[in-house]
Short mmCIF file of C-alpha atoms in Angstrom, two decimals:
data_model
loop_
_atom_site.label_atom_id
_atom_site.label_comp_id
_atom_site.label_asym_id
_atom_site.label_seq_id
_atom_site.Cartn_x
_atom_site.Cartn_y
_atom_site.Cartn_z
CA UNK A 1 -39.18 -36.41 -29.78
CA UNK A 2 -39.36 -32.92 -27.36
CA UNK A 3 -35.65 -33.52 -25.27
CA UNK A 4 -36.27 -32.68 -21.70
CA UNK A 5 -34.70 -31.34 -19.05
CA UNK A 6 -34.46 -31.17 -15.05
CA UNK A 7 -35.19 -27.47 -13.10
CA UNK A 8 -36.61 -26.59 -9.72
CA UNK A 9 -40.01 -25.50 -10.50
CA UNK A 10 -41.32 -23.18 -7.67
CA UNK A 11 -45.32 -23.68 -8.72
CA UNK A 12 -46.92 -21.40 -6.26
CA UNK A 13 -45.74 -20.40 -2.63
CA UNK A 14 -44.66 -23.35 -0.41
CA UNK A 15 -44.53 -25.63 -3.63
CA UNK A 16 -41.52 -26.03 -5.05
CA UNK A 17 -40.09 -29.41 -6.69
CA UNK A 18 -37.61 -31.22 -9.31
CA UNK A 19 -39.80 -30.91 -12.37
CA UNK A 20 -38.80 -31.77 -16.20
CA UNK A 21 -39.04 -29.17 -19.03
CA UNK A 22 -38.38 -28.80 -22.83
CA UNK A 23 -34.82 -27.95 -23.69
CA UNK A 24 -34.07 -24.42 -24.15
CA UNK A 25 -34.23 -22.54 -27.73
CA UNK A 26 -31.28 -20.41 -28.57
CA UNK A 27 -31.86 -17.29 -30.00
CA UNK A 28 -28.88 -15.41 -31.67
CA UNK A 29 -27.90 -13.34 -29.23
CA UNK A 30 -28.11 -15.93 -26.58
CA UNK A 31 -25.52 -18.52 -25.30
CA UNK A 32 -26.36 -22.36 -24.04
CA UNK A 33 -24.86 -22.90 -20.99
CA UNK A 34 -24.12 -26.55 -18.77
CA UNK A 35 -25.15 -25.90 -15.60
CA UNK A 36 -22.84 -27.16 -13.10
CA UNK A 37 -23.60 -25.13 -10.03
CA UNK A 38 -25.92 -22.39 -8.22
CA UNK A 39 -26.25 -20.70 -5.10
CA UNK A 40 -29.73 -20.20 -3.04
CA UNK A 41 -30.67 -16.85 -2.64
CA UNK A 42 -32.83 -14.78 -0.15
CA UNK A 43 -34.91 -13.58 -3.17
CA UNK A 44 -35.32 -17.34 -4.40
CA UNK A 45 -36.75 -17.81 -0.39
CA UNK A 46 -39.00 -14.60 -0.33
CA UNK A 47 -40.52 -16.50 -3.89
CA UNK A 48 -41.43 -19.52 -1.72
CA UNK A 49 -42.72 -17.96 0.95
CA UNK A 50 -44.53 -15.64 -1.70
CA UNK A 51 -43.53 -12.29 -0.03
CA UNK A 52 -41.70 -11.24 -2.90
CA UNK A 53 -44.08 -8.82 -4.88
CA UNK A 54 -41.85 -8.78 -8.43
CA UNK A 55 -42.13 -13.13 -8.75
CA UNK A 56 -44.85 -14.30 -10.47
CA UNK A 57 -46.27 -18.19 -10.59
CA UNK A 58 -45.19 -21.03 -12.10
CA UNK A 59 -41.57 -19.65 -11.84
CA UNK A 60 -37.64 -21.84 -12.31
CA UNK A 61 -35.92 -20.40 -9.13
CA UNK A 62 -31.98 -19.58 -9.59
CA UNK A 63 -29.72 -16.54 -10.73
CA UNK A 64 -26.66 -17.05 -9.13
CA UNK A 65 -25.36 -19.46 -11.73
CA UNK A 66 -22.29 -21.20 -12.91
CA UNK A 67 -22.02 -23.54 -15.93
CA UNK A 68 -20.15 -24.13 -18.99
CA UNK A 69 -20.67 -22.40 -22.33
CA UNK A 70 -22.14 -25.58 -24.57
CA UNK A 71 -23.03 -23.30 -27.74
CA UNK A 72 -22.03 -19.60 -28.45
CA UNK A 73 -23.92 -16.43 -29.41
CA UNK A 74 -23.58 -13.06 -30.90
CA UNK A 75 -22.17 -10.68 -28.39
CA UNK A 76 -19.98 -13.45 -26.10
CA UNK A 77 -16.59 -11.50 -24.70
CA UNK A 78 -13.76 -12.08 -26.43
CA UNK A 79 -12.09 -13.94 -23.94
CA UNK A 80 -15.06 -16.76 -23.39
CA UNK A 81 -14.93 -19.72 -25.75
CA UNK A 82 -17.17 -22.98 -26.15
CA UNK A 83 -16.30 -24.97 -23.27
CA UNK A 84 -15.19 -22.31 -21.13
CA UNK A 85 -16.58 -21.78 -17.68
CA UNK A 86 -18.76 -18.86 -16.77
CA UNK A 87 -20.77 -17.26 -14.49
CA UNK A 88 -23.99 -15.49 -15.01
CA UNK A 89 -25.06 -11.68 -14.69
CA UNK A 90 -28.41 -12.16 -13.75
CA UNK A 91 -29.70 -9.07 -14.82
CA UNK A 92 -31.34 -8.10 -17.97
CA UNK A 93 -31.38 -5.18 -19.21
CA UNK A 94 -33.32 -3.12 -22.17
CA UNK A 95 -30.10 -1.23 -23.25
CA UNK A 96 -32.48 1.80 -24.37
CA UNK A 97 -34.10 3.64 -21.34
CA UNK A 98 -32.54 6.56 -19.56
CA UNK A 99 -30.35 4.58 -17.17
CA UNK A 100 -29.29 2.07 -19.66
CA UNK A 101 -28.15 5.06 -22.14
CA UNK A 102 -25.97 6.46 -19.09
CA UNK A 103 -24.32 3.02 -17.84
CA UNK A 104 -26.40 2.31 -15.18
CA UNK A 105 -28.11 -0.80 -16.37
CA UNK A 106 -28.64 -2.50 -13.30
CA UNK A 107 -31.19 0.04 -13.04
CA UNK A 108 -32.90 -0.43 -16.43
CA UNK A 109 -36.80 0.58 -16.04
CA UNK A 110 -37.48 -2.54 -17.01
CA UNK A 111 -35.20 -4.63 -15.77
CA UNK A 112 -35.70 -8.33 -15.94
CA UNK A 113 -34.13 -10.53 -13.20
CA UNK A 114 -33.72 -14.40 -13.91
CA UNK A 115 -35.44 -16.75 -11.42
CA UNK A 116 -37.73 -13.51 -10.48
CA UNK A 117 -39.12 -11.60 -12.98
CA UNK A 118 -38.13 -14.28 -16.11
CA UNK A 119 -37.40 -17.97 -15.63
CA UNK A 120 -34.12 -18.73 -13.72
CA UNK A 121 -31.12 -20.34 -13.91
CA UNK A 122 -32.19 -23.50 -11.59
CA UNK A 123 -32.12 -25.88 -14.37
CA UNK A 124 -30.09 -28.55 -15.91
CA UNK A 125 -29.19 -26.29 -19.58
CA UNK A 126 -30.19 -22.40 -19.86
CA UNK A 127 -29.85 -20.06 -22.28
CA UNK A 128 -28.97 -16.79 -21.11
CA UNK A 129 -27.89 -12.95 -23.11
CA UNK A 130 -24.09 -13.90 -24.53
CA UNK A 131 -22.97 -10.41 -23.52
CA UNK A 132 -24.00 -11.27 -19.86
CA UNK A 133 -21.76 -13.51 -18.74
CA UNK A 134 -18.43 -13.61 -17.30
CA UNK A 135 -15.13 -16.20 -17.32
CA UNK A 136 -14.29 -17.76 -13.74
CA UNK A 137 -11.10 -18.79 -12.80
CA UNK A 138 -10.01 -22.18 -12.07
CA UNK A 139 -8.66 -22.49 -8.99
CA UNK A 140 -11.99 -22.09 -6.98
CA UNK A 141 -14.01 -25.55 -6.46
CA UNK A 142 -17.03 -25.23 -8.49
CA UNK A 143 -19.11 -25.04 -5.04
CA UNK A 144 -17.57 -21.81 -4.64
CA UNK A 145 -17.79 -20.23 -7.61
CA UNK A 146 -21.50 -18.74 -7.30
CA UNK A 147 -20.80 -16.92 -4.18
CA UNK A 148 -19.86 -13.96 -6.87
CA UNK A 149 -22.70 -13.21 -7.68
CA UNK A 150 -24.10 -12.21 -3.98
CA UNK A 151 -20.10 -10.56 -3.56
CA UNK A 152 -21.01 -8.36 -6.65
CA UNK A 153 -24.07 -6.97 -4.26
CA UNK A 154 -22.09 -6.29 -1.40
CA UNK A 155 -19.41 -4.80 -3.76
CA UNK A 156 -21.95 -2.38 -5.05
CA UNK A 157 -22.80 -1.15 -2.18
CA UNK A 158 -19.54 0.14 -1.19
CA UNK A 159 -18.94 1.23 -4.80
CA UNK A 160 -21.90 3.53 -4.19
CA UNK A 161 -21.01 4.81 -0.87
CA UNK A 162 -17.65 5.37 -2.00
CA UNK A 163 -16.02 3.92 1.00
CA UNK A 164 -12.20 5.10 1.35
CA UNK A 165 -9.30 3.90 3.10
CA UNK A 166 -9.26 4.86 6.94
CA UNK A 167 -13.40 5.35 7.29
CA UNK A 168 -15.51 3.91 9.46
CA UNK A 169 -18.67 1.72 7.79
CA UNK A 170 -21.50 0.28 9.88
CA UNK A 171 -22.60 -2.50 8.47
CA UNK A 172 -26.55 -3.49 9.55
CA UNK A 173 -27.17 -7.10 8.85
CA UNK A 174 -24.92 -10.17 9.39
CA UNK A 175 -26.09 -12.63 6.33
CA UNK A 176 -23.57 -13.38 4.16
CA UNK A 177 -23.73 -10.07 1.98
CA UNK A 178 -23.42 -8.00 5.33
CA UNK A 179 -21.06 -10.37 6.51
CA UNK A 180 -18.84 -10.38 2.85
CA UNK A 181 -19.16 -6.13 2.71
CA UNK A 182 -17.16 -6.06 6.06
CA UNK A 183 -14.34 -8.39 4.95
CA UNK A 184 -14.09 -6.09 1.80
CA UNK A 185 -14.29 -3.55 4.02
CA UNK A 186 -10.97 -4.69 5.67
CA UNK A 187 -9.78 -5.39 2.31
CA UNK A 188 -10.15 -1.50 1.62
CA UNK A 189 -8.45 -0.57 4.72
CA UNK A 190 -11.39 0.70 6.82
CA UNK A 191 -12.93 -0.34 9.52
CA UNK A 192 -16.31 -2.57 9.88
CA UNK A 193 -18.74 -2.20 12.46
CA UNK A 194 -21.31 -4.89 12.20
CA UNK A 195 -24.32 -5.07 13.84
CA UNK A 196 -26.91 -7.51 13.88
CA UNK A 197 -29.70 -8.89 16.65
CA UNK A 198 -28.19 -12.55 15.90
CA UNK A 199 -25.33 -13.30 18.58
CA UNK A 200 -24.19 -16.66 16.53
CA UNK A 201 -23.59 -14.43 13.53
CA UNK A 202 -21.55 -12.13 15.48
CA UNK A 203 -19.36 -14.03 16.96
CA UNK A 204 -18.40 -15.94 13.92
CA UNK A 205 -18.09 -12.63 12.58
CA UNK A 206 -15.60 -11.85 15.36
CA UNK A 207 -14.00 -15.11 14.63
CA UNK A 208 -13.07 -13.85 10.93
CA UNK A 209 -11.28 -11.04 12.01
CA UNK A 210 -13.92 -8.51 12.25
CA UNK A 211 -13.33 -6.96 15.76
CA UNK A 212 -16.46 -4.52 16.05
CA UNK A 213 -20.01 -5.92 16.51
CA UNK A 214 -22.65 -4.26 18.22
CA UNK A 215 -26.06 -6.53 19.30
CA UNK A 216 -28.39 -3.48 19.46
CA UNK A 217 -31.19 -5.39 21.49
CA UNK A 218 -28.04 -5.96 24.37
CA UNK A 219 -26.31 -2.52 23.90
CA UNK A 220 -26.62 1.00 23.53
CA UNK A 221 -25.58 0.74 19.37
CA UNK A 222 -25.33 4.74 19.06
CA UNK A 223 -23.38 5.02 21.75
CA UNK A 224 -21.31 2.26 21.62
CA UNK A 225 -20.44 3.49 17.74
CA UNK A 226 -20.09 6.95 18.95
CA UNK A 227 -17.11 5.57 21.02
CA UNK A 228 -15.52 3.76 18.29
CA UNK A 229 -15.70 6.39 16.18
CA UNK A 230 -13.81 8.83 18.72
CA UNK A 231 -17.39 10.38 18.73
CA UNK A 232 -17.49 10.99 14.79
CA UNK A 233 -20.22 8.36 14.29
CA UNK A 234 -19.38 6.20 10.71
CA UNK A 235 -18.57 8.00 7.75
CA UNK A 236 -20.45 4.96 5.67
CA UNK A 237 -23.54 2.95 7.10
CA UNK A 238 -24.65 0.08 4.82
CA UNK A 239 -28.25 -1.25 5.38
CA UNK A 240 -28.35 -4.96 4.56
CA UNK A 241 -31.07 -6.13 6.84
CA UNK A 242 -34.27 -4.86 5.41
CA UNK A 243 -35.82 -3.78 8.64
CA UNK A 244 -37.27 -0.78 8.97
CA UNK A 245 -36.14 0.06 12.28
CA UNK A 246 -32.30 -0.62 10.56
CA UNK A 247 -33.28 1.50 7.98
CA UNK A 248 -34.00 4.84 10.57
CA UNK A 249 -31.20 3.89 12.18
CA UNK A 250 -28.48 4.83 9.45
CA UNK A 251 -29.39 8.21 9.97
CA UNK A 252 -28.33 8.19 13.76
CA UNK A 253 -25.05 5.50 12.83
CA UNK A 254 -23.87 8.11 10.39
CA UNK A 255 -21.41 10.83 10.55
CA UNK A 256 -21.77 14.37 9.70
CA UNK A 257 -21.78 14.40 5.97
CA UNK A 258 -22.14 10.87 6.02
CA UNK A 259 -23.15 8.27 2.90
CA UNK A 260 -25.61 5.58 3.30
CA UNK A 261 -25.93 2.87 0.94
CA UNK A 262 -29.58 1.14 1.24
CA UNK A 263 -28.82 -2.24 0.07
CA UNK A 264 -32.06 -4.17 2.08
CA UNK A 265 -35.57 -4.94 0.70
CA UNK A 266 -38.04 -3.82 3.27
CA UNK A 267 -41.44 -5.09 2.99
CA UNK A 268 -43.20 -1.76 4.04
CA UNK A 269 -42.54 1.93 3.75
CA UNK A 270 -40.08 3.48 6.58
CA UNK A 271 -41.17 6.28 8.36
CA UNK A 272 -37.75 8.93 8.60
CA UNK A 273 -36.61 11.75 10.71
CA UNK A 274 -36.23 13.62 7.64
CA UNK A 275 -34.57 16.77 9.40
CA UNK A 276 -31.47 14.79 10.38
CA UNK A 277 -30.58 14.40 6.44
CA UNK A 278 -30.52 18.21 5.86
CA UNK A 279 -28.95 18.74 9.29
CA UNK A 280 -25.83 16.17 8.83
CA UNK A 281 -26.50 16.79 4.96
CA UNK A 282 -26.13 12.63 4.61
CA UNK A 283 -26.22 11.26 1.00
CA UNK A 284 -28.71 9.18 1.01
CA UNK A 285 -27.84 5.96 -2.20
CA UNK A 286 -30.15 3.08 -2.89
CA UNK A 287 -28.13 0.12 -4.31
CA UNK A 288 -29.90 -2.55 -6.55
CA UNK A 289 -27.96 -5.99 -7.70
CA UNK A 290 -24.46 -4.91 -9.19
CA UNK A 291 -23.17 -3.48 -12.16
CA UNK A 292 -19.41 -4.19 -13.70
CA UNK A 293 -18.37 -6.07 -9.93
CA UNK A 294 -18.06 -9.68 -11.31
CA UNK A 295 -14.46 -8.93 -11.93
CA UNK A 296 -13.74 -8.22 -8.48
CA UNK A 297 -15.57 -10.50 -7.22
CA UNK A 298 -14.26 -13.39 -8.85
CA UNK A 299 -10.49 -12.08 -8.10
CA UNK A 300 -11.26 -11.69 -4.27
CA UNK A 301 -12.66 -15.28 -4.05
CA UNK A 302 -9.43 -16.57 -6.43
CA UNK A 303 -6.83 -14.51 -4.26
CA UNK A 304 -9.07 -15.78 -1.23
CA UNK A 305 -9.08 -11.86 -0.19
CA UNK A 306 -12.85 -13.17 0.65
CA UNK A 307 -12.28 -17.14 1.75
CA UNK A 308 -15.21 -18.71 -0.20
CA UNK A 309 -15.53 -21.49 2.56
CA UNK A 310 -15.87 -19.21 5.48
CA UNK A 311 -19.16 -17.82 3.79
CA UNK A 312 -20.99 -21.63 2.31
CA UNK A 313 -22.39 -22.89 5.30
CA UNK A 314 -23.47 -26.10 2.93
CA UNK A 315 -23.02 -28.03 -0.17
CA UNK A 316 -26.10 -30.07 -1.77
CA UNK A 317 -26.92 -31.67 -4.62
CA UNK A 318 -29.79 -30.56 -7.24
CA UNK A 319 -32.18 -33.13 -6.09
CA UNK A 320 -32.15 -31.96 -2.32
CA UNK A 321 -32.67 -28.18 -3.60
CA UNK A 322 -36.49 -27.97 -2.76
CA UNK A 323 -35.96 -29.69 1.12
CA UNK A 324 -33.37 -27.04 1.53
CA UNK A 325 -34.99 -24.21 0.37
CA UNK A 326 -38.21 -24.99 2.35
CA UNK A 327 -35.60 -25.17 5.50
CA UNK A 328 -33.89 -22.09 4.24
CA UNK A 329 -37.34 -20.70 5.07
CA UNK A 330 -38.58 -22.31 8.32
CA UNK A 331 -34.27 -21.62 9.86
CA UNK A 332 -32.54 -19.09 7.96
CA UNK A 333 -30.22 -18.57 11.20
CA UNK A 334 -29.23 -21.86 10.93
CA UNK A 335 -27.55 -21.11 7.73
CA UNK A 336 -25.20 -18.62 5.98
CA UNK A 337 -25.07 -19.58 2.50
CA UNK A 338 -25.90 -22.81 0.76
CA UNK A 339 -24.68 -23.88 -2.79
CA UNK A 340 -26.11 -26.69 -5.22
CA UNK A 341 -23.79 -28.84 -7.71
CA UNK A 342 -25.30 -31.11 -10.54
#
């Protein structure tokens, strides 16, 4: 008799549902992991609303993924035993194209993303690479625990724009990753500037400690970062809205030799004063998921560096998954971050 098991089945846009499927086959290489809790992500909402061009139909939603290792596989770290708790790198890689063969695998030209490109992680048992997966600590409720995976973005992000003690980074875009890269930010010892067109989102911002935020539809933004700066303008800008207009705008936030990390999808192609990168010489860095950040992430959240609770706006069970995804999409303000446990 075929065993069966429970996932959230996204069918096509604006269908998604609690469906049953076959159990998962290990391969070799592969690890069987217990689900015991995911997060919802943006990506997982653009799939409903089918604006996101990389998902394909029928799909299993969910990468940011926490479980417990239920059979081993060739390649597990050393450190991760059956039984042990993990969470999932999402993103898999060939290991043989030109950024793989350099270290840069979240990059891979063919790069396979579960819940977008390949079947996700929304489901009651998956089976995942055993080299891509990472042990969690224990002191976190399990709620919290998948809010690594989105830290590891914002952590990249910085990583790429090299962000030092002392600097100044802009951060555009509120949501939890913009809102999580400015509490690093302070972590690093420099100074956040977040700006977003959502006043609820910056004053709760203000209320964790971040004392900069700039509504740009309320207030001259250049100006009033010009000021902060003591007229330098930001050394770093982060882009973590998507928007086009944000994106053009990280060339006017940024300093003189400035670095700007591009961490937002946009939907269409953004027209840029081009002259103003040779004339501040900016360097210009696109960053894509994370690569080697679980680590961190997981000790910030542990060390509560990053306080896991001021980011989940809500806790849900499986079962309510598809009504909260569908009012992910119709409110998003409304909401922050919301985790699933089985």
């Amino acid at each position: 008799m075929t065993k069966l098991i429970r996932a959230i089945c996204l069918e096509e846009p604006n269908k998604v549902s609690v469906k049953e499927i076959t159990y998962p086959q290990k391969g070799n290489n592969d690890v069987l992991i217990q689900v015991e809790s995911m997060g919802i992500c943006g990506s997982d909402i653009g799939a409903y609303r089918g604006t996101n061009p990389l998902v394909t139909y029928p799909r299993i939603l969910g990468h940011e993924i926490v479980g417990r290792i239920i059979e081993s596989g060739i390649g597990m770290p050393e450190n991760v035993k059956v039984g042990d708790r993990v969470i999932v790198d999402p993103y898999v890689y060939c290991g043989k194209c030109y950024p793989c063969s350099i270290g840069r695998t979240n990059c891979c030209e063919s790069l396979k993303v579960i819940g977008v490109h390949i079947d996700g992680g929304m489901q009651e048992v998956i089976r995942h690479p055993a080299h891509l997966i990472t042990k969690v600590p224990y002191n976190l409720p399990i709620n919290q625990l998948p809010l690594a995976e989105p830290l590891t973005i914002a952590l990249h992000a910085l990583h790429r724009a090299n962000l030092k003690e002392n600097e100044h980074i802009v951060i555009i875009g509120a949501g939890a990753i913009g809102l999580m890269a400015a509490l690093v930010a302070i972590q690093y010892g420099a100074t956040p500037i977040l700006v977003d067109i959502l006043d609820e989102r910056l004053e709760y911002a203000k209320s964790l400690g971040i004392e900069h935020i700039i509504n740009p539809q309320k207030e001259d933004d250049r100006n009033k970062i010009k000021e902060i700066t003591n007229g330098r303008m930001a050394e770093v800008v982060m882009e973590a809205s998507g928007a086009n207009s944000s994106i053009k705008n990280t060339l006017y936030y940024a300093s003189f030799a400035g670095r700007i990390a591009l961490t937002g999808w946009p939907k269409a192609e953004t027209p840029l004063p081009t002259n103003l990168i040779t004339f501040k010489e900016l360097n210009i860095y696109g960053s894509r998921t994370s690569k080697g950040e679980f680590e961190e992430a997981l000790n910030m959240l542990s060390t509560h560096k990053i306080n896991a609770s001021n980011i989940i706006t809500k806790s849900i069970n499986f079962e309510e998954i598809p009504k909260f995804i569908s009012e992910l999409s119709n409110n998003p303000e409304n909401y922050l971050k919301i985790n699933a446990i089985f």
